[in-house]
mmCIF file of C-alpha atoms in Angstrom:
data_model
loop_
_atom_site.group_PDB
_atom_site.id
_atom_site.type_symbol
_atom_site.label_atom_id
_atom_site.label_comp_id
_atom_site.label_asym_id
_atom_site.label_seq_id
_atom_site.Cartn_x
_atom_site.Cartn_y
_atom_site.Cartn_z
ATOM 1 C CA MET A 1306 4.806 69.941 -56.293
ATOM 2 C CA GLY A 1307 5.796 67.581 -58.897
ATOM 3 C CA ILE A 1308 3.209 65.540 -60.889
ATOM 4 C CA ILE A 1309 4.475 62.239 -59.579
ATOM 5 C CA LYS A 1310 4.148 63.405 -55.936
ATOM 6 C CA TYR A 1311 0.728 64.872 -56.759
ATOM 7 C CA ILE A 1312 -0.545 61.680 -58.373
ATOM 8 C CA LYS A 1313 0.681 59.769 -55.279
ATOM 9 C CA GLU A 1314 -1.040 62.025 -52.908
ATOM 10 C CA GLU A 1315 -4.171 61.731 -54.896
ATOM 11 C CA PHE A 1316 -4.000 58.155 -55.065
ATOM 12 C CA GLN A 1317 -3.832 58.068 -51.198
ATOM 13 C CA VAL A 1318 -6.803 60.369 -50.808
ATOM 14 C CA ILE A 1319 -8.954 58.381 -53.499
ATOM 15 C CA THR A 1320 -7.988 55.051 -52.086
ATOM 16 C CA GLU A 1321 -9.131 56.235 -48.551
ATOM 17 C CA ARG A 1322 -12.605 57.274 -49.570
ATOM 18 C CA ASP A 1323 -13.372 55.272 -52.923
ATOM 19 C CA PRO A 1324 -13.293 51.470 -52.446
ATOM 20 C CA ALA A 1325 -13.657 51.101 -56.178
ATOM 21 C CA ILE A 1326 -10.062 52.012 -57.006
ATOM 22 C CA LYS A 1327 -7.827 49.066 -57.224
ATOM 23 C CA THR A 1328 -4.430 50.347 -58.951
ATOM 24 C CA PRO A 1329 -2.633 53.757 -58.725
ATOM 25 C CA ALA A 1330 -3.042 54.059 -62.449
ATOM 26 C CA GLU A 1331 -6.661 54.434 -62.188
ATOM 27 C CA VAL A 1332 -6.201 57.948 -60.525
ATOM 28 C CA LEU A 1333 -5.429 59.280 -64.011
ATOM 29 C CA LEU A 1334 -8.830 58.376 -65.014
ATOM 30 C CA TYR A 1335 -10.839 60.071 -62.322
ATOM 31 C CA PRO A 1336 -12.507 63.323 -63.197
ATOM 32 C CA SER A 1337 -11.795 64.515 -59.719
ATOM 33 C CA PHE A 1338 -7.930 64.108 -60.420
ATOM 34 C CA ARG A 1339 -8.149 65.932 -63.855
ATOM 35 C CA ALA A 1340 -10.306 68.671 -62.586
ATOM 36 C CA ILE A 1341 -8.386 69.494 -59.451
ATOM 37 C CA LEU A 1342 -5.020 69.335 -61.316
ATOM 38 C CA SER A 1343 -6.439 71.694 -63.922
ATOM 39 C CA TYR A 1344 -7.556 73.977 -61.119
ATOM 40 C CA ARG A 1345 -4.292 74.096 -59.536
ATOM 41 C CA LEU A 1346 -2.766 75.448 -62.797
ATOM 42 C CA ALA A 1347 -5.623 77.778 -63.489
ATOM 43 C CA HIS A 1348 -5.363 79.176 -59.985
ATOM 44 C CA ARG A 1349 -1.811 80.078 -60.409
ATOM 45 C CA TRP A 1350 -2.735 82.003 -63.650
ATOM 46 C CA TYR A 1351 -5.728 83.711 -61.713
ATOM 47 C CA LEU A 1352 -3.524 84.918 -58.889
ATOM 48 C CA LYS A 1353 -1.063 86.232 -61.554
ATOM 49 C CA GLY A 1354 -3.909 88.287 -63.398
ATOM 50 C CA HIS A 1355 -4.246 86.042 -66.275
ATOM 51 C CA TYR A 1356 -8.038 85.937 -65.747
ATOM 52 C CA PHE A 1357 -8.975 85.037 -69.396
ATOM 53 C CA TRP A 1358 -6.728 82.044 -69.699
ATOM 54 C CA ALA A 1359 -7.521 80.825 -66.144
ATOM 55 C CA ARG A 1360 -11.138 80.834 -67.148
ATOM 56 C CA TRP A 1361 -10.435 79.334 -70.600
ATOM 57 C CA LEU A 1362 -8.814 76.397 -68.870
ATOM 58 C CA SER A 1363 -11.408 76.121 -66.272
ATOM 59 C CA GLN A 1364 -14.188 75.999 -68.885
ATOM 60 C CA ARG A 1365 -12.307 73.435 -70.969
ATOM 61 C CA THR A 1366 -12.071 71.194 -67.844
ATOM 62 C CA VAL A 1367 -15.741 71.706 -67.291
ATOM 63 C CA ARG A 1368 -16.470 70.093 -70.784
ATOM 64 C CA LYS A 1369 -14.314 67.098 -69.994
ATOM 65 C CA THR A 1370 -15.163 66.372 -66.507
ATOM 66 C CA GLY A 1371 -18.501 67.886 -65.712
ATOM 67 C CA ILE A 1372 -16.809 69.657 -62.704
ATOM 68 C CA GLU A 1373 -16.820 73.466 -62.653
ATOM 69 C CA ILE A 1374 -14.253 74.985 -60.300
ATOM 70 C CA HIS A 1375 -13.860 78.635 -60.674
ATOM 71 C CA PRO A 1376 -9.900 79.521 -60.661
ATOM 72 C CA GLY A 1377 -10.440 82.045 -58.034
ATOM 73 C CA ALA A 1378 -11.612 79.468 -55.454
ATOM 74 C CA THR A 1379 -9.107 78.688 -52.672
ATOM 75 C CA ILE A 1380 -8.836 74.799 -52.153
ATOM 76 C CA GLY A 1381 -6.697 73.032 -49.527
ATOM 77 C CA LYS A 1382 -5.128 69.630 -49.645
ATOM 78 C CA GLY A 1383 -6.873 66.404 -49.990
ATOM 79 C CA LEU A 1384 -10.068 67.381 -51.859
ATOM 80 C CA PHE A 1385 -12.086 64.528 -53.224
ATOM 81 C CA ILE A 1386 -14.779 64.923 -55.589
ATOM 82 C CA ASP A 1387 -16.633 61.491 -56.004
ATOM 83 C CA HIS A 1388 -18.044 60.918 -59.489
ATOM 84 C CA GLY A 1389 -18.118 64.717 -59.842
ATOM 85 C CA SER A 1390 -20.831 65.365 -62.505
ATOM 86 C CA GLY A 1391 -22.519 68.704 -61.904
ATOM 87 C CA VAL A 1392 -20.181 69.825 -59.059
ATOM 88 C CA ILE A 1393 -20.005 73.740 -59.100
ATOM 89 C CA ILE A 1394 -17.399 75.553 -56.810
ATOM 90 C CA GLY A 1395 -17.793 79.490 -56.881
ATOM 91 C CA GLU A 1396 -15.141 82.055 -57.188
ATOM 92 C CA THR A 1397 -14.764 83.048 -53.507
ATOM 93 C CA ALA A 1398 -15.376 79.688 -52.053
ATOM 94 C CA ILE A 1399 -12.851 78.453 -49.511
ATOM 95 C CA ILE A 1400 -12.358 74.682 -49.031
ATOM 96 C CA GLY A 1401 -10.152 73.342 -46.244
ATOM 97 C CA ASP A 1402 -8.189 70.191 -46.084
ATOM 98 C CA ASN A 1403 -9.475 66.611 -46.530
ATOM 99 C CA VAL A 1404 -12.900 67.729 -47.670
ATOM 100 C CA THR A 1405 -15.311 65.436 -49.808
ATOM 101 C CA LEU A 1406 -17.914 66.337 -52.373
ATOM 102 C CA TYR A 1407 -20.178 64.176 -54.049
ATOM 103 C CA GLN A 1408 -21.866 64.648 -57.473
ATOM 104 C CA GLY A 1409 -24.320 67.597 -57.955
ATOM 105 C CA VAL A 1410 -22.885 69.664 -55.016
ATOM 106 C CA THR A 1411 -23.089 73.476 -55.503
ATOM 107 C CA LEU A 1412 -21.019 75.921 -53.487
ATOM 108 C CA GLY A 1413 -22.582 78.976 -54.781
ATOM 109 C CA GLY A 1414 -23.862 82.398 -53.961
ATOM 110 C CA THR A 1415 -27.199 83.975 -53.340
ATOM 111 C CA GLY A 1416 -27.252 87.023 -55.794
ATOM 112 C CA LYS A 1417 -24.874 89.549 -57.400
ATOM 113 C CA GLU A 1418 -23.356 90.865 -54.277
ATOM 114 C CA LYS A 1419 -19.682 91.811 -54.342
ATOM 115 C CA GLY A 1420 -16.760 90.518 -52.297
ATOM 116 C CA LYS A 1421 -17.023 87.083 -50.418
ATOM 117 C CA ARG A 1422 -20.111 85.563 -51.583
ATOM 118 C CA HIS A 1423 -19.645 81.863 -51.496
ATOM 119 C CA PRO A 1424 -19.242 79.376 -48.572
ATOM 120 C CA THR A 1425 -16.282 78.349 -46.600
ATOM 121 C CA LEU A 1426 -15.782 74.726 -45.869
ATOM 122 C CA LYS A 1427 -13.484 73.858 -43.006
ATOM 123 C CA ASP A 1428 -11.367 70.715 -42.657
ATOM 124 C CA ASN A 1429 -12.829 67.217 -43.022
ATOM 125 C CA VAL A 1430 -16.334 68.284 -44.212
ATOM 126 C CA MET A 1431 -18.325 65.958 -46.247
ATOM 127 C CA VAL A 1432 -21.221 67.242 -48.542
ATOM 128 C CA SER A 1433 -23.407 64.448 -49.902
ATOM 129 C CA ALA A 1434 -25.103 64.112 -53.345
ATOM 130 C CA GLY A 1435 -27.162 66.981 -54.775
ATOM 131 C CA ALA A 1436 -26.559 69.151 -51.792
ATOM 132 C CA LYS A 1437 -26.532 73.040 -52.285
ATOM 133 C CA ILE A 1438 -24.614 75.551 -49.819
ATOM 134 C CA LEU A 1439 -25.679 78.878 -50.882
ATOM 135 C CA GLY A 1440 -24.052 82.018 -49.370
ATOM 136 C CA SER A 1441 -21.039 83.489 -47.561
ATOM 137 C CA PHE A 1442 -20.840 81.640 -44.401
ATOM 138 C CA THR A 1443 -18.818 78.851 -42.732
ATOM 139 C CA ILE A 1444 -19.461 75.080 -42.414
ATOM 140 C CA GLY A 1445 -17.475 73.943 -39.359
ATOM 141 C CA GLU A 1446 -15.013 71.255 -39.260
ATOM 142 C CA ASN A 1447 -15.941 67.389 -39.358
ATOM 143 C CA SER A 1448 -19.629 68.324 -40.345
ATOM 144 C CA LYS A 1449 -21.699 66.436 -42.686
ATOM 145 C CA ILE A 1450 -24.289 67.798 -45.198
ATOM 146 C CA GLY A 1451 -26.982 65.295 -46.220
ATOM 147 C CA ALA A 1452 -28.007 64.492 -49.716
ATOM 148 C CA GLY A 1453 -30.228 66.862 -51.239
ATOM 149 C CA SER A 1454 -30.060 69.469 -48.413
ATOM 150 C CA VAL A 1455 -30.014 73.135 -49.127
ATOM 151 C CA VAL A 1456 -27.849 75.007 -46.640
ATOM 152 C CA LEU A 1457 -28.448 78.689 -46.378
ATOM 153 C CA LYS A 1458 -26.957 79.567 -42.800
ATOM 154 C CA GLU A 1459 -23.710 78.835 -40.790
ATOM 155 C CA VAL A 1460 -23.126 75.420 -39.438
ATOM 156 C CA PRO A 1461 -20.993 74.907 -36.210
ATOM 157 C CA PRO A 1462 -18.387 72.150 -36.196
ATOM 158 C CA ASN A 1463 -19.075 68.328 -35.608
ATOM 159 C CA CYS A 1464 -22.824 68.749 -36.870
ATOM 160 C CA THR A 1465 -25.054 66.857 -39.282
ATOM 161 C CA VAL A 1466 -27.230 69.067 -41.577
ATOM 162 C CA VAL A 1467 -30.344 67.580 -43.513
ATOM 163 C CA GLY A 1468 -33.296 68.958 -45.163
ATOM 164 C CA VAL A 1469 -34.765 71.964 -47.162
ATOM 165 C CA PRO A 1470 -33.783 74.326 -45.862
ATOM 166 C CA GLY A 1471 -30.855 72.548 -43.927
ATOM 167 C CA ARG A 1472 -31.393 72.033 -40.345
ATOM 168 C CA ILE A 1473 -28.875 70.875 -37.656
ATOM 169 C CA VAL A 1474 -29.992 67.324 -36.522
ATOM 170 C CA LYS A 1475 -26.992 66.261 -34.697
ATOM 171 C CA ARG A 1476 -24.289 68.135 -32.717
ATOM 172 C CA ASN A 1477 -21.703 66.703 -30.435
ATOM 173 C CA ASP A 1478 -18.033 66.780 -29.690
ATOM 174 C CA VAL A 1479 -17.265 63.407 -31.509
ATOM 175 C CA LYS A 1480 -14.995 64.013 -34.416
ATOM 176 C CA VAL A 1481 -16.167 62.606 -37.818
ATOM 177 C CA PRO A 1482 -13.166 60.650 -39.161
ATOM 178 C CA ARG A 1483 -12.178 60.985 -42.860
ATOM 179 C CA SER A 1484 -13.034 57.214 -43.367
ATOM 180 C CA ASP A 1485 -16.590 57.790 -42.477
ATOM 181 C CA MET A 1486 -18.238 58.325 -45.752
ATOM 182 C CA ASN A 1487 -21.758 57.053 -45.012
ATOM 183 C CA GLN A 1488 -24.259 59.301 -46.867
ATOM 184 C CA VAL A 1489 -27.339 57.044 -46.033
ATOM 185 C CA ASP A 1490 -27.516 56.661 -42.182
ATOM 186 C CA LEU A 1491 -28.355 60.280 -41.267
ATOM 187 C CA PRO A 1492 -31.211 61.619 -39.312
ATOM 188 C CA ASP A 1493 -34.473 62.471 -41.184
ATOM 189 C CA PRO A 1494 -36.146 65.343 -39.281
ATOM 190 C CA VAL A 1495 -39.110 65.278 -41.676
ATOM 191 C CA MET A 1496 -39.808 61.695 -41.356
ATOM 192 C CA GLU A 1497 -39.443 62.123 -37.296
ATOM 193 C CA CYS A 1498 -42.067 64.926 -37.514
ATOM 194 C CA LEU A 1499 -44.388 62.852 -39.712
ATOM 195 C CA THR A 1500 -43.975 59.982 -37.266
ATOM 196 C CA LYS A 1501 -44.808 62.047 -34.292
ATOM 197 C CA LEU A 1502 -47.710 63.443 -35.983
ATOM 198 C CA GLN A 1503 -48.889 59.993 -36.736
ATOM 199 C CA GLN A 1504 -48.531 58.805 -33.225
ATOM 200 C CA GLU A 1505 -50.503 61.965 -32.025
ATOM 201 C CA ASN A 1506 -53.199 61.203 -34.448
ATOM 202 C CA ASP A 1507 -53.353 57.571 -33.353
ATOM 203 C CA MET A 1508 -53.726 58.820 -29.707
ATOM 204 C CA LEU A 1509 -56.446 61.210 -30.663
ATOM 205 C CA ARG A 1510 -58.381 58.497 -32.593
ATOM 206 C CA ALA A 1511 -58.299 56.149 -29.629
ATOM 207 C CA GLN A 1512 -59.462 58.961 -27.226
ATOM 208 C CA VAL A 1513 -62.352 59.722 -29.785
ATOM 209 C CA LEU A 1514 -63.362 55.957 -30.004
ATOM 210 C CA GLU A 1515 -63.137 55.616 -26.233
ATOM 211 C CA LEU A 1516 -65.529 58.650 -25.690
ATOM 212 C CA GLU A 1517 -67.874 57.412 -28.273
ATOM 213 C CA LYS A 1518 -67.838 54.114 -26.594
ATOM 214 C CA THR A 1519 -68.520 55.638 -23.125
ATOM 215 C CA LYS A 1520 -71.323 57.622 -24.757
ATOM 216 C CA LYS A 1521 -72.882 54.687 -26.176
ATOM 217 C CA ASN A 1522 -72.718 52.671 -23.052
ATOM 218 C CA LYS A 1523 -74.349 55.774 -21.081
ATOM 219 C CA LYS A 1524 -77.046 55.865 -23.875
ATOM 220 C CA GLU A 1525 -77.821 52.160 -23.685
ATOM 221 C CA LYS A 1526 -78.023 52.121 -19.749
ATOM 222 C CA LYS A 1527 -80.242 55.257 -20.075
ATOM 223 C CA GLU A 1528 -82.515 53.348 -22.505
ATOM 224 C CA GLY A 1529 -82.398 50.399 -20.364
ATOM 225 C CA ARG A 1530 -83.674 52.223 -17.311
ATOM 226 C CA GLU A 1531 -86.479 54.022 -19.317
ATOM 227 C CA ASN A 1532 -87.653 50.644 -20.660
ATOM 228 C CA LYS A 1533 -87.529 49.054 -17.249
ATOM 229 C CA GLU A 1534 -89.604 51.949 -15.889
ATOM 230 C CA LYS A 1535 -92.118 51.636 -18.738
ATOM 231 C CA LYS A 1536 -92.529 48.037 -18.031
ATOM 232 C CA GLU A 1537 -93.017 48.611 -14.369
ATOM 233 C CA LYS A 1538 -95.712 51.272 -14.969
ATOM 234 C CA THR A 1539 -97.472 48.747 -17.369
ATOM 235 C CA HIS A 1540 -97.524 46.301 -14.675
ATOM 236 C CA GLU A 1541 -98.994 48.627 -12.180
ATOM 237 C CA ASN A 1542 -101.744 49.659 -14.548
ATOM 238 C CA LEU A 1543 -102.756 45.948 -15.046
#
């Protein structure tokens, strides 16, 4: 692929997913553009067995962009890394087409195991800021990973995952479009649990207050009867 064609494709990808871009020339300033361009070259060297030079280019790019992509990773078309600082993509990671990663995302392993040890992201996946996906498993097509989530197991297609550890909070057959870049309006299972606990606590408090009120009324009625009986006895004695 020629550099001009690559720039045009990157401009299309970035304009689809970043409203801040105004002109094609701005693509040249994006860390994502520079990092992925360097990765493409380093990946060629890596496949040819030039591991040192591939890593040299990779590490040089990290210092300039803050994005670390291992030259052994497999990346499809249309990857967009928004802002990019702190993004790490491991050696055996596989990324499909039209994937979006935000700053601070890690596609890492869980130890020193050999072979495939990094995650696979299928097409149209979006991983929000600060999320960590650790291990050799698959994130299905069109899925969203919420900001700050830690995902440690496989995610089926068309799902939304949030929390630590990551939990699937939405799953249906509705495809997540590439233009849907909302990182904010995702379900919050922790808040939902807290809200449910608060509601149950309010119900229990109301029941306790009702029991105390009933007990007080019974006590007052009992005392009233006893006082009445005392008065009647006093009158009889007189």
